[in-house]
Short mmCIF file of C-alpha atoms in Angstrom, two decimals:
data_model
loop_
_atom_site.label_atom_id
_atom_site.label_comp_id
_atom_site.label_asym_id
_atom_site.label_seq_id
_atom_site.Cartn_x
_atom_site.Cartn_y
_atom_site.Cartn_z
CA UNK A 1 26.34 -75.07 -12.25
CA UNK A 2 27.86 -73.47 -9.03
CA UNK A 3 29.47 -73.88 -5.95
CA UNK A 4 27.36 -72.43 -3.03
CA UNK A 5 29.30 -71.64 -0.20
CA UNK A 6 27.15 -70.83 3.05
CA UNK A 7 28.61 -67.28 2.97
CA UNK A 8 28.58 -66.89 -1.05
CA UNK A 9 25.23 -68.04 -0.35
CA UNK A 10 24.13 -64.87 1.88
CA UNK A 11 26.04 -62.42 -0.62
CA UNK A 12 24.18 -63.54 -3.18
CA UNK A 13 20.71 -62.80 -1.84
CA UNK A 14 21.81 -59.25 -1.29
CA UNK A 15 23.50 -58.11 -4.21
CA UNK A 16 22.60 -57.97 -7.90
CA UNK A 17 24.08 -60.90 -9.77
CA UNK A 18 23.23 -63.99 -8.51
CA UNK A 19 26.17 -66.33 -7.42
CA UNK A 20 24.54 -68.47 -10.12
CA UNK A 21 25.30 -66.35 -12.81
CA UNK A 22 29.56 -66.56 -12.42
CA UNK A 23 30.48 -70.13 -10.33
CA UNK A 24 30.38 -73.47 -11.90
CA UNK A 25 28.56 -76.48 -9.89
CA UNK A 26 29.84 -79.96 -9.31
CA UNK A 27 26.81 -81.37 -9.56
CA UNK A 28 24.16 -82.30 -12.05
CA UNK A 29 21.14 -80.25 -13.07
CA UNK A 30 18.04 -81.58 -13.29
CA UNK A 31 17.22 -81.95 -16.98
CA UNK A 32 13.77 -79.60 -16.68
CA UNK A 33 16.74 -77.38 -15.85
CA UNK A 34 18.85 -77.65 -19.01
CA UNK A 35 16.46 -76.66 -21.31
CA UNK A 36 16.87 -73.86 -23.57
CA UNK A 37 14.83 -70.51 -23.27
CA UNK A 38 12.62 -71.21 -25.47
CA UNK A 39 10.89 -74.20 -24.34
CA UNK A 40 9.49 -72.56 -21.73
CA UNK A 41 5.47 -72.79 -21.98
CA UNK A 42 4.70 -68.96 -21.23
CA UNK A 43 7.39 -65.91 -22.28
CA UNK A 44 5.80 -63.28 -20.49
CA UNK A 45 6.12 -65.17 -17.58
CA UNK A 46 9.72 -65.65 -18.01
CA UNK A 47 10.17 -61.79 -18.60
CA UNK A 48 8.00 -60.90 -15.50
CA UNK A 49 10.30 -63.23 -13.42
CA UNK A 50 13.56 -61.36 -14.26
CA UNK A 51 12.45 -57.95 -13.85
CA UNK A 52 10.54 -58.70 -10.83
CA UNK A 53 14.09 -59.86 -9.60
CA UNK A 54 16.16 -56.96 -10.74
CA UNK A 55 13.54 -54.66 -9.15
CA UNK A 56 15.08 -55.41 -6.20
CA UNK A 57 18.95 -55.51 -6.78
CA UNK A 58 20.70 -52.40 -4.73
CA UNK A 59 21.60 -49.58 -7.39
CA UNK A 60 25.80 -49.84 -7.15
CA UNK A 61 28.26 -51.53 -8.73
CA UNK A 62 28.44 -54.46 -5.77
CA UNK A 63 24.94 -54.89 -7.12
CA UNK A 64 25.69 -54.70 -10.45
CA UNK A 65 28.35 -57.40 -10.43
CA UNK A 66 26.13 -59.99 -7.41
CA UNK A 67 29.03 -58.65 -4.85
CA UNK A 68 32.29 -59.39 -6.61
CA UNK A 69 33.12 -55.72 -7.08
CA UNK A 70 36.89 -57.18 -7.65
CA UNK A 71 35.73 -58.29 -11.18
CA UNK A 72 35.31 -54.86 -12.41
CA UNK A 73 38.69 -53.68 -13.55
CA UNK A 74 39.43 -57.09 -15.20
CA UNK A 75 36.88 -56.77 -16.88
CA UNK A 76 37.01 -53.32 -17.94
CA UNK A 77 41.19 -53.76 -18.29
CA UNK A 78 39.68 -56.53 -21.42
CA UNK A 79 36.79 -55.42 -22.47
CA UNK A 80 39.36 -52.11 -23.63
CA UNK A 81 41.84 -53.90 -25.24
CA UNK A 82 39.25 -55.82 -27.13
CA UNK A 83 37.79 -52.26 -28.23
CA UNK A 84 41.32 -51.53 -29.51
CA UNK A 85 41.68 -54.84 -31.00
CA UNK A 86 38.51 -54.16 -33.18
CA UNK A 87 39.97 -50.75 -33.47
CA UNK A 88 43.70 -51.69 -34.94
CA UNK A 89 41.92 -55.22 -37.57
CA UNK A 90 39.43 -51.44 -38.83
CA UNK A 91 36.44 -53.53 -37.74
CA UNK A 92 35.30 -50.31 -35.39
CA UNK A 93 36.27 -47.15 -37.70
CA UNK A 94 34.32 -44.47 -35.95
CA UNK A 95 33.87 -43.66 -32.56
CA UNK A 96 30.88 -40.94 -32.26
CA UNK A 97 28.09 -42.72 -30.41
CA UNK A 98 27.47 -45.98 -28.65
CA UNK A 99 24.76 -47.40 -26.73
CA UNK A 100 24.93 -49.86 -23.42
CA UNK A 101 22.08 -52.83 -23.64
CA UNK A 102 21.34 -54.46 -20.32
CA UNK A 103 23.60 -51.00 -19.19
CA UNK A 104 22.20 -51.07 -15.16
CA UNK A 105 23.70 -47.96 -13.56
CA UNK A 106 25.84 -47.34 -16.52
CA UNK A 107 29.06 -49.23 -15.19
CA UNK A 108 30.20 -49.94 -19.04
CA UNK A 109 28.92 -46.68 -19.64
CA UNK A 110 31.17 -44.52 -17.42
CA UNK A 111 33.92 -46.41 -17.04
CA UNK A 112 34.59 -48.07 -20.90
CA UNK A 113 32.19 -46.17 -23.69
CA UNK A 114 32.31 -42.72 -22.35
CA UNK A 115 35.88 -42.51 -22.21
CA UNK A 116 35.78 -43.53 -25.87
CA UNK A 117 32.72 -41.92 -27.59
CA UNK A 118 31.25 -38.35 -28.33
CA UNK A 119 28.15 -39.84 -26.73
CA UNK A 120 26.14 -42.98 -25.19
CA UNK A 121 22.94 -44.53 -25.21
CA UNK A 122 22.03 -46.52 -22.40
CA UNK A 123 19.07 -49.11 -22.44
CA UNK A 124 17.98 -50.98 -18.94
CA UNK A 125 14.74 -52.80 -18.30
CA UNK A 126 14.79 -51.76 -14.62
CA UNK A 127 13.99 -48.17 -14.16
CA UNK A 128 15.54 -47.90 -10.66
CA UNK A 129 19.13 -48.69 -12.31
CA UNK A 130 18.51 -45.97 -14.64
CA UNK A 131 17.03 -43.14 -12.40
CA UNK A 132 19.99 -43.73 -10.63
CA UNK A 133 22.37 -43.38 -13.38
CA UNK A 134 23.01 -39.77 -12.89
CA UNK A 135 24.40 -39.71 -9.54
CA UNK A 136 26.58 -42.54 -10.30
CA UNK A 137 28.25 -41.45 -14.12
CA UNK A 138 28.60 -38.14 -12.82
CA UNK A 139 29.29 -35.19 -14.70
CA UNK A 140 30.36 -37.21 -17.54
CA UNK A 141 26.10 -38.00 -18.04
CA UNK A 142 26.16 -34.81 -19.72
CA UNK A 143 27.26 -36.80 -22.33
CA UNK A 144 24.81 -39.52 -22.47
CA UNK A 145 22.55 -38.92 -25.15
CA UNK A 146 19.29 -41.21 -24.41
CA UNK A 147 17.99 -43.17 -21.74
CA UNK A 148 15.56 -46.30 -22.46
CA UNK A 149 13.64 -47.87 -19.66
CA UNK A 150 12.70 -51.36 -21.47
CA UNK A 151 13.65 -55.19 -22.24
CA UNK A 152 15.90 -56.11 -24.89
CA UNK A 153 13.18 -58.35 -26.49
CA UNK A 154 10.68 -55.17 -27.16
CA UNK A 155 13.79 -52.58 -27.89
CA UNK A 156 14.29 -51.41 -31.22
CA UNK A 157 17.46 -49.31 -31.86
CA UNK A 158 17.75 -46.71 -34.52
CA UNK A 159 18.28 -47.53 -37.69
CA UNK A 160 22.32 -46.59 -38.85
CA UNK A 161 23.04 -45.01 -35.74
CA UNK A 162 25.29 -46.63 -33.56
CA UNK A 163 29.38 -47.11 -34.18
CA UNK A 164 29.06 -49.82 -30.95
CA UNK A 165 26.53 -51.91 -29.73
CA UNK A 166 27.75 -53.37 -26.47
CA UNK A 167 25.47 -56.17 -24.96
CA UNK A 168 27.08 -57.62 -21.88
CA UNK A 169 25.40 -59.81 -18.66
CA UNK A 170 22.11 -59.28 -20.15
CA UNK A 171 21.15 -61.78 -22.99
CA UNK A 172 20.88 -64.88 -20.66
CA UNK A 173 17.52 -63.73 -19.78
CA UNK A 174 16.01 -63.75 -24.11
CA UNK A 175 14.42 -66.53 -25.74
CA UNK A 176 16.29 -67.76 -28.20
CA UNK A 177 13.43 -66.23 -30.47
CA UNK A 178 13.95 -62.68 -28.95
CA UNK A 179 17.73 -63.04 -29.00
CA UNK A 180 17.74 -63.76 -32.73
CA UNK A 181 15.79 -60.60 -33.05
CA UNK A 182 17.04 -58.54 -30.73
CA UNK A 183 20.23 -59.06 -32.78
CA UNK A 184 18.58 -58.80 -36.39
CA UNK A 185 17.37 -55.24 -34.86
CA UNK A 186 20.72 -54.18 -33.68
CA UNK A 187 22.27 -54.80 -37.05
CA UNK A 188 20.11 -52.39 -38.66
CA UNK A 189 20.83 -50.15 -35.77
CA UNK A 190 24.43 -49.93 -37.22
CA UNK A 191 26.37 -47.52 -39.26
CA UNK A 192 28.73 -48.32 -41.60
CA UNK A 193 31.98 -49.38 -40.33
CA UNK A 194 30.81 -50.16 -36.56
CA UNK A 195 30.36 -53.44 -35.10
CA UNK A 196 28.16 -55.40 -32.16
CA UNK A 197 30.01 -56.63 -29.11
CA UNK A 198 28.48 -59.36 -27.24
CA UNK A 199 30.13 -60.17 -23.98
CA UNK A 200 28.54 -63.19 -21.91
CA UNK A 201 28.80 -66.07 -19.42
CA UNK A 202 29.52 -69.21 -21.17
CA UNK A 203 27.60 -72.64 -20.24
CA UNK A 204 30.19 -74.95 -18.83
CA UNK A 205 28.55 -77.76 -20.75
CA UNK A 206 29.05 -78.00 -24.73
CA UNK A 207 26.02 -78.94 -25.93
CA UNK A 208 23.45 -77.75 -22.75
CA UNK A 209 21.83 -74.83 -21.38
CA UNK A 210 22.25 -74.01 -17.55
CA UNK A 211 19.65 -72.40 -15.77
CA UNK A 212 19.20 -70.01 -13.05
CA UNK A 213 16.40 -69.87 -11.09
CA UNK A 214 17.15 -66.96 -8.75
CA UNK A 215 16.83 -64.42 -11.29
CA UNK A 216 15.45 -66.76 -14.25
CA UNK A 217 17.93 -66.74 -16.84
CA UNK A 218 20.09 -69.47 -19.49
CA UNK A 219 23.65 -69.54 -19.75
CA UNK A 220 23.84 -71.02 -23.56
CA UNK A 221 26.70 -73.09 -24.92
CA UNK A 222 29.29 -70.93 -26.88
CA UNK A 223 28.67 -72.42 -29.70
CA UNK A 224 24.88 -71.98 -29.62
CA UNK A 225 25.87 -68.32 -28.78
CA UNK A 226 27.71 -67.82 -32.19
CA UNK A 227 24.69 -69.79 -34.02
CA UNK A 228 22.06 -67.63 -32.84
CA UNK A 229 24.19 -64.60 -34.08
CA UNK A 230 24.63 -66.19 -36.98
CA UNK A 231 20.90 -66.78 -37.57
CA UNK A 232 20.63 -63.43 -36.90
CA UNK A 233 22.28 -62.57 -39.93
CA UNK A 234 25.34 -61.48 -38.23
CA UNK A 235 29.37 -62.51 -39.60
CA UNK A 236 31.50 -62.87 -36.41
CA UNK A 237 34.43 -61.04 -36.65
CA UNK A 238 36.42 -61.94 -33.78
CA UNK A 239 35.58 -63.76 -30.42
CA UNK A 240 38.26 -63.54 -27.38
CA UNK A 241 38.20 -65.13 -23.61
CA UNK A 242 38.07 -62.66 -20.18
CA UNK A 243 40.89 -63.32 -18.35
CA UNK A 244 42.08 -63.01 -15.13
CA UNK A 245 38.58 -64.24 -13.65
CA UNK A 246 38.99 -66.19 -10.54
CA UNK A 247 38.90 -70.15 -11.04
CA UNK A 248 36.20 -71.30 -10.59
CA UNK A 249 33.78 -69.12 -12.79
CA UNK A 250 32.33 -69.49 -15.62
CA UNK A 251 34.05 -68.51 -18.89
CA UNK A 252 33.28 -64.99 -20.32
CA UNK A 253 33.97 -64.54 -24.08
CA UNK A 254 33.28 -61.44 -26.03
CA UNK A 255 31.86 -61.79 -29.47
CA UNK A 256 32.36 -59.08 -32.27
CA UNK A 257 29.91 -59.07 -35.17
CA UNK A 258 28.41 -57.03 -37.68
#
């Protein structure tokens, strides 16, 4: 699933998002290891795992993106022109509050919904990431409306209140279960004429899961990724590749549904 350099292999042990999560590996995993979310035998296990791993992830944007801070601004560069995109084919018509799921220190929050919406939820199952929001958004947290310390499989969004729903990085570590109703929750949490964005690692494989052990998460199939949304009750809308991610990585897409 990924190519572990000796030095990567220090980075990654440091910062917030494991090497695991972005390189591809040569060789095969072991087929206990390609199993999808939910075959594991005990979920709250599996949820314990992953925040007891993010409790300990430094609160900046090196940690935020496992030490390849240089992915940011591609990332933000097409994660914008996908918003305008949705924007220009009147799939997002409003722009008066948006909430960040799996939103760490608010990186997406500052630097790609703020700039865009009256205001800006922010949901995080790691409270350190969001106590130290604040200091890192800046004056602009005025703006931020609420702040959620809790996983996306217990989270229930407001009903017709959000314009954007932007889940990125974060859904690798649901059940498929919780995924599908995760999603069926954020689709009630929309108002009319707004839209979900999914943006996620892509397994390299087409028909298997890759797992992570270091911080206990799936990288699905992109085609699983678009059935589960569609089991969710969800219409895709539009689905587009990152680009300008070093080779190597995994594929990114983002997804837009409603």
């Amino acid at each position: 699933m990924l190519i572990r350099s000796a030095s990567l292999y220090l980075i990654a042990h440091r910062l917030r998002w494991p090497i695991s999560a972005f390189y591809l590996k040569k060789s095969t995993m072991p087929s206990s290891m390609e199993q999808s979310p939910d075959d594991s035998n005990d979920k709250k296990d599996v949820y314990e795992k992953a925040e007891a791993y993010w409790a300990h992830v430094p609160c900046d944007v090196d940690g935020m993106l496992g030490g390849f801070g240089h992915l940011h601004l591609p990332d933000m560069i097409d994660s914008k022109k996908f918003i305008s995109h949705l924007k220009a084919k009147r799939h997002l018509i409003n722009f008066e509050r948006a909430i960040d799921c799996g939103c760490g220190i608010g990186r997406v929050t500052k630097h790609l919904l703020l700039p865009l919406f009256k205001t800006v939820d922010m949901v995080d199952v790691t409270e350190n990431f969001i106590a130290g929001s604040s200091k890192y958004i800046g004056g602009e947290d005025k703006r931020v409306g609420q702040k959620f310390v809790c996983g996306l499989q217990d989270f229930e969004p407001q009903e017709r209140f959000y314009d954007l729903i932007w889940v990125q990085w974060v859904t690798g570590h649901l059940t498929d279960e919780d995924f599908e109703r995760f999603f069926r929750r954020c689709k009630e949490g929309l108002r009319e004429g707004g839209c979900i964005v999914l943006k996620e690692n892509v397994s390299s494989s087409a028909d298997k899961y890759d797992f992570d052990s270091e911080d206990n998460s799936w990288t699905r199939p992109k085609e699983r990724i678009v059935q589960l949304l569609r089991m969710a009750g969800l219409s895709l809308l539009s689905d587009r590749k990152q680009t300008h991610f070093p080779r190597g990585m995994l594929a990114v897409y983002m997804f837009a549904v409603k």
